[in-house]
XYZ file of C-alpha atoms in Angstrom:
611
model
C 0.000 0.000 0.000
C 0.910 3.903 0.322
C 1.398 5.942 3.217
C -1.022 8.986 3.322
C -2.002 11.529 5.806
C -5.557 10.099 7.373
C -8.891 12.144 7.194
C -9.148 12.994 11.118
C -5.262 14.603 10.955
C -4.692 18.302 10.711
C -6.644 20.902 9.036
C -5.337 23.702 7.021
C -5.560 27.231 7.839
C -7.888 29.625 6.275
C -5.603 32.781 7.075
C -4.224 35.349 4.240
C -1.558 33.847 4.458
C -2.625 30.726 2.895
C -3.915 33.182 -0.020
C -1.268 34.657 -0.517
C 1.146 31.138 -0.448
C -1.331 29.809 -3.531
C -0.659 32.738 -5.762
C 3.137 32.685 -5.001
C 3.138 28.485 -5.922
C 1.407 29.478 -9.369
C 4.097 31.766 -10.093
C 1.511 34.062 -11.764
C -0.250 36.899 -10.943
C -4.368 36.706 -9.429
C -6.502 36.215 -12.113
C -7.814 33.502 -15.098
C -5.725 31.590 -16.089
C -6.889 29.869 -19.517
C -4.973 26.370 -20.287
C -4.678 25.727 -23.944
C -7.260 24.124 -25.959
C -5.188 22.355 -28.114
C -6.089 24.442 -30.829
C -3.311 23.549 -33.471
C -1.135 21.611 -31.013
C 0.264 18.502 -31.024
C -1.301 16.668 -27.986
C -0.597 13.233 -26.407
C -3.793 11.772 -24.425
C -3.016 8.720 -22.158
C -5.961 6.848 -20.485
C -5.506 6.132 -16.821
C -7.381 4.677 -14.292
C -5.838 5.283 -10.555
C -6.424 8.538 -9.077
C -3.592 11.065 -8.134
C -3.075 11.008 -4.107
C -1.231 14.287 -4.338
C 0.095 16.818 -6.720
C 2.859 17.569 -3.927
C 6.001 15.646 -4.641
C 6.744 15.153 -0.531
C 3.280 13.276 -0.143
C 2.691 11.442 -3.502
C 3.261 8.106 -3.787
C 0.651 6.355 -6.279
C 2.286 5.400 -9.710
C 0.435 8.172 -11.601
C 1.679 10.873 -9.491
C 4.902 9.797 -8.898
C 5.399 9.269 -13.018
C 3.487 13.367 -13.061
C 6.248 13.944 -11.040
C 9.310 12.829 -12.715
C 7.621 14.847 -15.693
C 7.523 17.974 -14.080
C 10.366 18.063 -11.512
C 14.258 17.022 -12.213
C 15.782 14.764 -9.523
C 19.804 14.586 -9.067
C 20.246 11.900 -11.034
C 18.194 9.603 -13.579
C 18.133 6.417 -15.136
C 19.806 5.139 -18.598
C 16.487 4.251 -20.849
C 18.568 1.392 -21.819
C 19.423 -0.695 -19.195
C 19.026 1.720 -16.154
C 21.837 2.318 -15.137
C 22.539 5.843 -13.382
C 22.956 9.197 -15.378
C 23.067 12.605 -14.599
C 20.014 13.957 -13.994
C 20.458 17.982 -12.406
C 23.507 17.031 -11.313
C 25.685 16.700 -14.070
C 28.402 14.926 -11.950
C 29.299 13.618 -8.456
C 32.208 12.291 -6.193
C 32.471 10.953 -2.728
C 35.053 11.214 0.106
C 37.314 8.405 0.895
C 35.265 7.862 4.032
C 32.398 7.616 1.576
C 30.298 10.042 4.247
C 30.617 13.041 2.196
C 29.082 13.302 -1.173
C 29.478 16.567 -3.661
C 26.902 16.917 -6.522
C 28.186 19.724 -9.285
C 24.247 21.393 -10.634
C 24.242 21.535 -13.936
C 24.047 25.444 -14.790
C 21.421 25.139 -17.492
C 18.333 23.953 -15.768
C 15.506 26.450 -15.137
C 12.084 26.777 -13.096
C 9.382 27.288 -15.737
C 9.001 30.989 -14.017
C 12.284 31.660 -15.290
C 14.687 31.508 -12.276
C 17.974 29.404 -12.626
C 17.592 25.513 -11.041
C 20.535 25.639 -8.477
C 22.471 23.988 -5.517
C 20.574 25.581 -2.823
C 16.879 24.252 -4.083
C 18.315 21.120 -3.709
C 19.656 21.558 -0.389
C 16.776 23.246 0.782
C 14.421 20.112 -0.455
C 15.993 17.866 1.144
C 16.932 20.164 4.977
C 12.640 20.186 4.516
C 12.506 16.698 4.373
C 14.625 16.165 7.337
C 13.736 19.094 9.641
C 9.650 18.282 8.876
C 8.572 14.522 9.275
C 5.404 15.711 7.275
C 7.913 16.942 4.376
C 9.225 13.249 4.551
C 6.393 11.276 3.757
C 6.555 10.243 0.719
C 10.465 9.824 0.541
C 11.703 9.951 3.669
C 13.982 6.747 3.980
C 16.291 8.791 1.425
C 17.630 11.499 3.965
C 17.327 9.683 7.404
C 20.717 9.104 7.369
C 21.537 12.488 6.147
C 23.728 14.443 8.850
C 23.756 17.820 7.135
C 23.387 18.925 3.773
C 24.723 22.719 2.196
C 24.891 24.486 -0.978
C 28.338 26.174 -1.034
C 27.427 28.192 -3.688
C 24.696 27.857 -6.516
C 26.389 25.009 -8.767
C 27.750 22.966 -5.584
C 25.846 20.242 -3.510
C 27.383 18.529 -0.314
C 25.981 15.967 1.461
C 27.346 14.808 4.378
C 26.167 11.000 6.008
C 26.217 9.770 9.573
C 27.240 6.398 8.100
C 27.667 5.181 4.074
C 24.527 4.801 2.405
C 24.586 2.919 -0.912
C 21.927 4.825 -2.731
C 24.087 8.305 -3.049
C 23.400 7.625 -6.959
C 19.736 6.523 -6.716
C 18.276 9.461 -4.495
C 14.462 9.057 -5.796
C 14.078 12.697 -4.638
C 11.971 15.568 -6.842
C 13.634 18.922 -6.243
C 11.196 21.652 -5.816
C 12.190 25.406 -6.175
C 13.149 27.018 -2.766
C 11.423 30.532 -3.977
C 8.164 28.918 -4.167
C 7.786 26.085 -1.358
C 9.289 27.657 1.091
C 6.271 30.085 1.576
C 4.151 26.353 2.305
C 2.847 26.038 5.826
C 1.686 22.454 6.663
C 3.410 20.169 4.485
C 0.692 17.418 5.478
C -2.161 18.996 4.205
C -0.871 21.285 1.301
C -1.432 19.547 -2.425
C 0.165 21.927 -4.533
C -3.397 21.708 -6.656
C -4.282 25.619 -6.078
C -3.207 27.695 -8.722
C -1.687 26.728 -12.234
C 0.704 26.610 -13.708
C 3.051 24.452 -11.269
C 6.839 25.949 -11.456
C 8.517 23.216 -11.997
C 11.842 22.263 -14.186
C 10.943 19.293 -15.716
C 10.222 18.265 -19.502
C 6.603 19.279 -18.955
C 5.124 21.560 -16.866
C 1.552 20.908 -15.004
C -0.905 23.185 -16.552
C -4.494 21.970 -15.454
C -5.850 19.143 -12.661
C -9.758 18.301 -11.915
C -9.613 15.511 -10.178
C -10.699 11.823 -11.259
C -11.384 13.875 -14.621
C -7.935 14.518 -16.504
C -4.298 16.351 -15.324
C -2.842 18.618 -18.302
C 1.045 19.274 -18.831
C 2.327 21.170 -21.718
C 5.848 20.751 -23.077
C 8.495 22.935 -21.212
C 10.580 24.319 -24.345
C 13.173 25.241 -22.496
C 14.186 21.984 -20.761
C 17.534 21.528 -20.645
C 17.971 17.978 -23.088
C 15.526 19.244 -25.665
C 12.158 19.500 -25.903
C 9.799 17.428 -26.129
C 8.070 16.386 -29.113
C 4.479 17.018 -28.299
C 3.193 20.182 -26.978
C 0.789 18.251 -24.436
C 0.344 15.549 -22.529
C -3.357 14.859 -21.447
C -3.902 12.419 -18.624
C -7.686 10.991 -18.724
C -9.198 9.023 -16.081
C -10.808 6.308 -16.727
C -12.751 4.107 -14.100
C -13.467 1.409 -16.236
C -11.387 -0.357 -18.575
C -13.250 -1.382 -21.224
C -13.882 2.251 -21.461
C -10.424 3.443 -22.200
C -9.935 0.522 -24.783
C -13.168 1.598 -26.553
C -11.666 5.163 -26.463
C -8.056 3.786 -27.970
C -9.957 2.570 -30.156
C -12.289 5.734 -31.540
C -8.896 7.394 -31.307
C -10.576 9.346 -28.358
C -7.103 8.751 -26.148
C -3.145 8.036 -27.718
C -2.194 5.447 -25.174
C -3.652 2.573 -22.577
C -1.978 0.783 -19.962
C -3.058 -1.803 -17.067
C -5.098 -3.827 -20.337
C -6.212 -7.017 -19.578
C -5.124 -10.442 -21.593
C -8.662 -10.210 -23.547
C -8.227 -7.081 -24.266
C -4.721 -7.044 -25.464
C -5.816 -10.330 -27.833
C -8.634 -8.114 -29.130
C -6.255 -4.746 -29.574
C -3.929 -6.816 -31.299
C -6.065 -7.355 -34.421
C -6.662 -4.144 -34.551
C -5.473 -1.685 -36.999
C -3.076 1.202 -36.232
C -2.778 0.433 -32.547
C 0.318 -1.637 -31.296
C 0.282 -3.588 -28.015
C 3.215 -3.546 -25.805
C 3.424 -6.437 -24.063
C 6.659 -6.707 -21.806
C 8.242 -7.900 -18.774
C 7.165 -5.770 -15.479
C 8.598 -3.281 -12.983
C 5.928 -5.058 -10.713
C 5.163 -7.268 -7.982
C 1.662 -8.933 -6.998
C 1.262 -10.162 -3.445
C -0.947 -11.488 -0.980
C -0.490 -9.113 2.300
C -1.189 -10.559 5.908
C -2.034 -8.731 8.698
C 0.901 -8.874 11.058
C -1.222 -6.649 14.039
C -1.078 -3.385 13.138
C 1.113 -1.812 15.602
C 2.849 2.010 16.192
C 6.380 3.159 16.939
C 4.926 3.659 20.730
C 3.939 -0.153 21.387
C 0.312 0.771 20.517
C -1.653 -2.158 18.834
C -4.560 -1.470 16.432
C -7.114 -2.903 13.954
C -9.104 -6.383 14.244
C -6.549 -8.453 12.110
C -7.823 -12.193 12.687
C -5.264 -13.656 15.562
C -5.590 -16.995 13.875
C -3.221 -15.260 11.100
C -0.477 -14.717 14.169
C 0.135 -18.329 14.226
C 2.986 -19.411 10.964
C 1.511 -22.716 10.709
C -1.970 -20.919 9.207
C -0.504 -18.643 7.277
C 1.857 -21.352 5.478
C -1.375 -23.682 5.357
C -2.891 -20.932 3.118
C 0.506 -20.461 1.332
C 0.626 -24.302 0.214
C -2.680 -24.251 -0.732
C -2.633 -21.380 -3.742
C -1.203 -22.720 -6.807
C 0.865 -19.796 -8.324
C 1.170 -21.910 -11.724
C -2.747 -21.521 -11.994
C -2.659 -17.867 -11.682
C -0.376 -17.271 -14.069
C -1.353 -19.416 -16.863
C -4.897 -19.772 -16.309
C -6.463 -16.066 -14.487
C -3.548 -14.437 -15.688
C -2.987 -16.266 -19.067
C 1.239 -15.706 -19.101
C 0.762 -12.365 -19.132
C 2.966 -12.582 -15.785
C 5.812 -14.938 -14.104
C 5.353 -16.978 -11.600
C 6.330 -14.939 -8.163
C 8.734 -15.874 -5.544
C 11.075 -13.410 -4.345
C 10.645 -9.907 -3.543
C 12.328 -8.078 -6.246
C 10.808 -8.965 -9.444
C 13.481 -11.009 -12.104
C 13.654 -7.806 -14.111
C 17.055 -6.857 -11.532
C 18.729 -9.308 -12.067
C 21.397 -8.378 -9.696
C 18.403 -8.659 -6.615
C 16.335 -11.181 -8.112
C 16.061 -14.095 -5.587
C 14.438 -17.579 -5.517
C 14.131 -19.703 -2.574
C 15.782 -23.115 -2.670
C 13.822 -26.474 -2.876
C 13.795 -26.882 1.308
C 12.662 -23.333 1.792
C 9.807 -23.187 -0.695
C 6.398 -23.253 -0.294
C 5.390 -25.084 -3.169
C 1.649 -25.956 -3.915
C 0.875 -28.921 -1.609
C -2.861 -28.551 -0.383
C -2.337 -32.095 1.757
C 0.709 -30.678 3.435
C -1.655 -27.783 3.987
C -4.017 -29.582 5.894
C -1.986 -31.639 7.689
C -0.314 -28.348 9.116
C -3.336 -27.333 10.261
C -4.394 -30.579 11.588
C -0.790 -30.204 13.893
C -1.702 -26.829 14.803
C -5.019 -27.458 16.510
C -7.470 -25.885 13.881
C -9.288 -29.333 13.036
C -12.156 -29.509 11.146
C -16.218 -30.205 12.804
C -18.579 -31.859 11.706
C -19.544 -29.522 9.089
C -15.702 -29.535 7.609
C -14.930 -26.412 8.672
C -11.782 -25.473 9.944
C -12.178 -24.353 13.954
C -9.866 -21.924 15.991
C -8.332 -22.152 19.261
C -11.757 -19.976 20.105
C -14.304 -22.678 19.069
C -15.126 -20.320 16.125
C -14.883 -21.433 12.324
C -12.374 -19.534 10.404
C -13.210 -17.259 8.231
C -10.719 -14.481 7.019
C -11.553 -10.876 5.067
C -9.618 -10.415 1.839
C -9.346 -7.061 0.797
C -9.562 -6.071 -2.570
C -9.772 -3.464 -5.236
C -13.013 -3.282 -6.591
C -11.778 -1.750 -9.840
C -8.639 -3.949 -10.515
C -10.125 -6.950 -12.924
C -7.310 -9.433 -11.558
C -7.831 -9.016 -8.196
C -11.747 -10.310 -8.526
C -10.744 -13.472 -10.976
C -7.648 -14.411 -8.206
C -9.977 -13.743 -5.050
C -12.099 -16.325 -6.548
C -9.291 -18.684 -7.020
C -8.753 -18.777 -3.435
C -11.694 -18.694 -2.036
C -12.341 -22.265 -3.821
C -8.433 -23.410 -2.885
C -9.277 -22.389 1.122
C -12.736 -23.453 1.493
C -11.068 -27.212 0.552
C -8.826 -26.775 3.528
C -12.174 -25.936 5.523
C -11.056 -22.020 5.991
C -14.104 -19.467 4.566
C -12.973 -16.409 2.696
C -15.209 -13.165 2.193
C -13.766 -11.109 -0.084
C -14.067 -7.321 0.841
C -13.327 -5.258 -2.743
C -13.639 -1.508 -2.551
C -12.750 1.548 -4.872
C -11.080 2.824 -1.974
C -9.323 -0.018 0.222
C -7.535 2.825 1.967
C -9.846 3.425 5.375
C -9.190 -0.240 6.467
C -5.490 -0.573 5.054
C -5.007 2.110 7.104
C -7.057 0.864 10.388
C -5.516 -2.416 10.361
C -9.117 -3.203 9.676
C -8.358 -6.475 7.478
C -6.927 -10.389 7.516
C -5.677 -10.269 4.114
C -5.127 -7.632 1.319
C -3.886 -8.049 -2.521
C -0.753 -5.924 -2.337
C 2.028 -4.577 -5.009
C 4.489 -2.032 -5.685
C 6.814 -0.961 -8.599
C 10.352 -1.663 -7.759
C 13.523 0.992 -8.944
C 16.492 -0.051 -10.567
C 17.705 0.650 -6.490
C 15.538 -1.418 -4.388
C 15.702 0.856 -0.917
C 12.824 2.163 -0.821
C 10.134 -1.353 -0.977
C 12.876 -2.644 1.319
C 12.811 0.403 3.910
C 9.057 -0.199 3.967
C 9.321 -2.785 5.930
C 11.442 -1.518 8.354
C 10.569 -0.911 11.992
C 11.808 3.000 11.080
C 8.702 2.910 8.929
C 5.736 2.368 11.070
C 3.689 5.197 12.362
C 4.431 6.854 14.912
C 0.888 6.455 17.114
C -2.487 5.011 16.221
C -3.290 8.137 14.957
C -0.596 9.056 12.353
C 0.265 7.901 9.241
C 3.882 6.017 8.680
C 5.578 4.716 5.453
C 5.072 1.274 5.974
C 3.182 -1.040 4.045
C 1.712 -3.825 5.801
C 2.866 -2.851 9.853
C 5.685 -5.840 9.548
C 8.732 -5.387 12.134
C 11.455 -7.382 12.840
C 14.258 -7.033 14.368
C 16.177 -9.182 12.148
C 14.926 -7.545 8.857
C 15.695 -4.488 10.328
C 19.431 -5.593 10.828
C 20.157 -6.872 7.364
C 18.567 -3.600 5.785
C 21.089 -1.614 8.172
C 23.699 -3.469 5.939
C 22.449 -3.396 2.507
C 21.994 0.379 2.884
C 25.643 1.015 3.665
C 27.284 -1.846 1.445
C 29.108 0.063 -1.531
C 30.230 -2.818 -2.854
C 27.712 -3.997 -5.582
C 27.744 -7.827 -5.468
C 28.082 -7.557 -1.767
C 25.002 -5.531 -1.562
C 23.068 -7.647 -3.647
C 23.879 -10.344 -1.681
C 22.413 -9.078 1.630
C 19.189 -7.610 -0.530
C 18.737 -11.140 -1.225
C 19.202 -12.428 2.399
C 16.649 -9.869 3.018
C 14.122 -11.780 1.057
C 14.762 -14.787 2.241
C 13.938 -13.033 5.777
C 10.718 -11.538 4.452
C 9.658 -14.805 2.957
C 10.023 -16.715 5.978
C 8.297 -14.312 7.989
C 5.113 -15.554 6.011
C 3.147 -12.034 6.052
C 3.916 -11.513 2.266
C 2.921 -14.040 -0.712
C 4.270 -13.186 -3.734
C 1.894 -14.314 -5.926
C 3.713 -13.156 -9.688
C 5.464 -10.389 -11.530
C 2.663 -9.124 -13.833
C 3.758 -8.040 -17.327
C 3.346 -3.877 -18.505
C 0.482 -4.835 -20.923
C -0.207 -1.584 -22.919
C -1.052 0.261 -26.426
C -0.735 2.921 -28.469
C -2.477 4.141 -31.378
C 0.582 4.304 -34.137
C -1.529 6.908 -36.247
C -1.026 9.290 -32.857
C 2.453 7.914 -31.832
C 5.294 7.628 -34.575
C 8.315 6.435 -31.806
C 8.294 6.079 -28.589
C 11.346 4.638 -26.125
C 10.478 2.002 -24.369
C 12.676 1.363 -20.727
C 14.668 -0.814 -20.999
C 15.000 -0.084 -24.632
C 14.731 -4.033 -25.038
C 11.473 -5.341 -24.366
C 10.698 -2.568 -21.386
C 7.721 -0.913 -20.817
C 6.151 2.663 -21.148
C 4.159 3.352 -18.822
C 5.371 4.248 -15.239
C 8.800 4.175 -16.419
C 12.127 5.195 -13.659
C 12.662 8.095 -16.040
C 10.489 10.045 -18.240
C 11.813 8.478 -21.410
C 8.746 7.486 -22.765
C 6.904 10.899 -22.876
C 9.410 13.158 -23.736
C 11.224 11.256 -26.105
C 7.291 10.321 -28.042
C 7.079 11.629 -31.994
C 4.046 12.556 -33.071
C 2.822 9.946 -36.640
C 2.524 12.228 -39.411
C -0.290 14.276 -39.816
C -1.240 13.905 -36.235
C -2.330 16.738 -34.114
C -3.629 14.961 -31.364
C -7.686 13.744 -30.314
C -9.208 17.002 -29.560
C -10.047 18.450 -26.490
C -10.597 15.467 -25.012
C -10.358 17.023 -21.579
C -14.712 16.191 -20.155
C -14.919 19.466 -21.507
C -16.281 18.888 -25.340
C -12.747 20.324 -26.775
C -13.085 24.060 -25.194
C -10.565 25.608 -23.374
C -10.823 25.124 -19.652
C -10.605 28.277 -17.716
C -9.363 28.251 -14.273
C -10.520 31.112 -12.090
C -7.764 31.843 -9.141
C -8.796 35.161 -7.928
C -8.777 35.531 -4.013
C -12.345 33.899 -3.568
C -11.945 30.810 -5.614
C -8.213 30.272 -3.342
C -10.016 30.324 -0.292
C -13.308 28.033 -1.684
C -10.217 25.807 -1.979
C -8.675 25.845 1.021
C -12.458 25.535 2.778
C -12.349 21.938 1.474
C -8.996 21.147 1.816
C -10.528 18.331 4.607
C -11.691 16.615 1.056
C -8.317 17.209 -0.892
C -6.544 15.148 1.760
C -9.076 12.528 1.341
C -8.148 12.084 -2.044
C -4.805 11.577 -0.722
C -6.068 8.257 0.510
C -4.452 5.455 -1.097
C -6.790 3.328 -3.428
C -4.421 0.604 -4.054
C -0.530 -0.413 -3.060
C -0.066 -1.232 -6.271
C 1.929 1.440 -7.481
C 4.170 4.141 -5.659
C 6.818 4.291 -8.091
């Protein structure tokens, strides 16, 4: 899942202040601002269907925002489109002590905010002394500067860094850098979207232009980034709840681009003239999340999490009994590999399997018979009884709008109701409220992994859980152990690359043993395009990669329009007009009066995707 701010945490201020703060973000004076129509312009219009959490790169942490946000905001470094590997990004170069604890990053001298300022040394600094000085600033990406002892800009085109102990991801900082000038006016980093007043200064390939939430985002291209560029003049995001929907727009030529398509669909798409499916290995990993007893940093328990689920011989019962060959051939038909490890067989260099004494293959008598051992017999009416006397029967918690998680649910509600165990299946179109809660037994759970595998490692950390009941942490499914917590202590400080990878995959193992995740598979990036809209795009890695959600933004700004194309109209939800956006003093504080509802749509609808 994603760590969010909850609904009963702080409200924003309604003072002059704020006012004032939401005209200064816009960098542009109080009045309409018109986004174009597309009126002669080359526009790019990609269907998606998860909602944006935040506009505000220190609390977003859904795939669509995060990918927004590597659009519109440069971070240190980047990735190589072909094969990932690390290249400057603002920084154009960097070099570390001989104690490794101090890093220098020279800023590249011709990056600029959209408002015209010059990108420098001491907007990076300041980004990341935020993060550390403000837990609320370090939401989203927090695990990057906790080791961070102090960081300075000597002067504009110098970065230092300085570590309390080595930390291997000094090239792999997954950081946006925002522009001093503008966020340092922001109050309360929990609560402030950056989804007042347009345009968003930013120094990215695009800049963000437009947003009306669960409707569409709008970016047009910044002509003045510093590599080029890009190709079209906008990018139109345009939300989509349901699926068929977006493919019947692909189709009418209504949107450019689809992703998240489903194996019928893809077969269908394929046979269909002037759109090309992309069909390639994944960035991704699907689970099966247990409740561990959602606990806080104070000792605090929370949440009803079934105590049945405490005990490791039920929750490897339930492992042995899901066949992970039948998902992926049969409800996922191959458009996945079978899942194992943590890190999905796309890194190579982290990809781990567990050996044939350690693996929980599919063995539904071995299941039973573990349960038999562990006291939870069957009565008379073959169900499966607790140590209370009570039959077991376990919530799964799913997403009501994600197609796979329905056909899998099935799939194991038949495979556990032969081992005597009931399963009610709980799917929402917002799981967040009960993710959140600890209100659940089990949860479908996923996350795209970085070429640097940190961050879905710290989030299971100890360091990562909230800090009471009440507040919101970075951790994804409340696990905590000591042991975990040891070997990520080492990864994190092991320069050495082999080395490294060799304790990332110990970690693994330790996470796999625990029981509380099930990888279930590594789900392919099924997508397409319309090639009458698109004439090249990069795919990442160049070789069979994918294009949406990439670790760069490769795909977007590197994207030629076919000849002749000028992009599907307005196709906005606003019948091709121009959509005005009215910022004068009364519509900023309208805004700010339901700012309680903005951070609900912070909420996180599905773990699927932070980056």
């Amino acid at each position: 899942m994603v760590a969010e701010v909850p609904s009963r945490s702080r409200k924003p201020s309604r003072s002059c202040a704020v006012i004032a703060l939401a005209a200064a973000l816009a960098g542009a004076p109080q009045h309409s601002v018109r986004a174009a129509d597309g009126g002669g312009a080359k526009v790019l219009t990609i269907a998606v269907s998860q909602s944006v959490d935040s506009l505000s790169p220190f609390l977003a942490q859904r795939l669509v925002s995060t990918t927004v946000h590597r659009l519109a905001y440069e971070y240190l470094t980047n990735y190589d489109a072909r094969d990932g590997h690390t290249i400057p990004g603002l920084a154009t170069g960097w070099k570390s002590s001989a104690s490794k604890l101090t890093w220098t990053y020279a800023i590249r001298k011709n990056s600029h905010w959209s408002d015209g300022r010059r990108t420098t040394a001491h907007d990076a600094a300041w980004t990341f002394n935020k993060m550390m000085s403000d837990e609320k600033a370090a939401t989203a990406n927090g695990s990057f500067t906790a080791n961070f002892r102090k960081v300075t800009a000597p002067d504009s085109g110098t970065l230092v860094i300085e570590l309390k102990k080595p930390q291997a991801t000094m090239t792999a900082l997954d950081v946006p850098i925002v522009p001093k000038h503008i966020w340092e006016k922001v109050g309360d980093f929990s609560v402030f979207n950056n989804d007042q007043r347009y345009p968003i200064v930013g120094n990215g390939p695009f800049i963000i232009t437009d947003f009306k939430v669960d409707r569409y985002l709008r970016l047009k291209a910044n002509k003045h980034f510093w590599r080029g560029a890009p190709k079209f003049d906008e990018l139109l995001l345009k939300f989509y709840k349901d699926g068929d929907a977006a493919v019947a727009a692909l189709r009418k030529g209504e949107v450019s681009f689809v992703q998240g398509l489903v194996p019928a669909q893809a077969a269908a798409l394929k046979k269909t003239a002037h759109i090309k499916v992309n069909d390639a290995p994944g960035r991704r990993f699907l689970a099966l999340a247990v409740n561990p007893g959602a606990r806080a940093k104070d000792g605090r328990t929370f949440g009803t999490g079934h105590k049945a689920l405490l005990d490791p011989a039920v929750r490897k019962a339930l492992f042995h009994a899901v066949d992970r060959e039948t998902i992926v051939k049969t409800l996922l038909q191959d458009h996945a590999v079978e899942g194992e490890g943590y890190i999905p067989p796309r890194y190579r260099a982290y990809f781990w399997k567990p050996g044939p004494e350690q693996k929980r293959a599919y063995n539904p008598r071995k299941a039973a018979t573990l349960l038999d051992r562990a006291g939870y017999r069957k009565n008379s009416d073959g169900r499966r009884v607790g140590k209370d006397g009570k039959p077991l029967t376990f919530r799964l918690l799913c997403h009501a709008t994600e197609p796979a998680d329905t056909k899998i649910g099935k799939y194991l509600y038949d495979a556990w109701r032969e081992l005597g165990i009931e399963t009610r299946m709980e799917c929402r179109d917002n799981v967040s409220d009960p993710w959140l809660k600890g209100d659940y037994d089990l949860a479908f759970d996923g996350w795209s992994v970085n070429p640097d595998p940190d961050f879905v490692l710290a989030i299971h950390t100890c360091a990562a859980l909230p800090a009471t009941p009440r507040e919101t942490g970075s951790t994804d499914n409340f696990i905590c152990d000591r042991k975990f917590d040891e070997l990520y202590a080492r990864q994190i400080a092991e320069y050495d690359p082999v080395k490294r990878a060799e304790v990332v995959k110990r970690m693994q193992s330790r996470l796999y043993d625990l029981g509380y995740m099930n990888i279930l598979a590594y789900p392919n990036a099924v997508e397409a395009y319309r090639t009458d809209h698109i004439g090249s795009i990069t795919t990442m890695p160049e070789a069979a990669g994918n294009l949406w959600g990439q670790d760069g933004y490769w795909s977007w700004w590197s994207a030629e329009p076919a000849a002749g194309h000028g992009g599907p109209g307005g196709s906005d939800g606003s019948d091709g007009s121009a959509t005005e956006v009215v910022v004068g003093i009364g519509a900023v504080v309208a805004v700010v009066a339901v700012a309680g509802l903005l951070i609900a749509l912070r909420r996180r609808v599905t773990a699927d995707d932070r980056e």
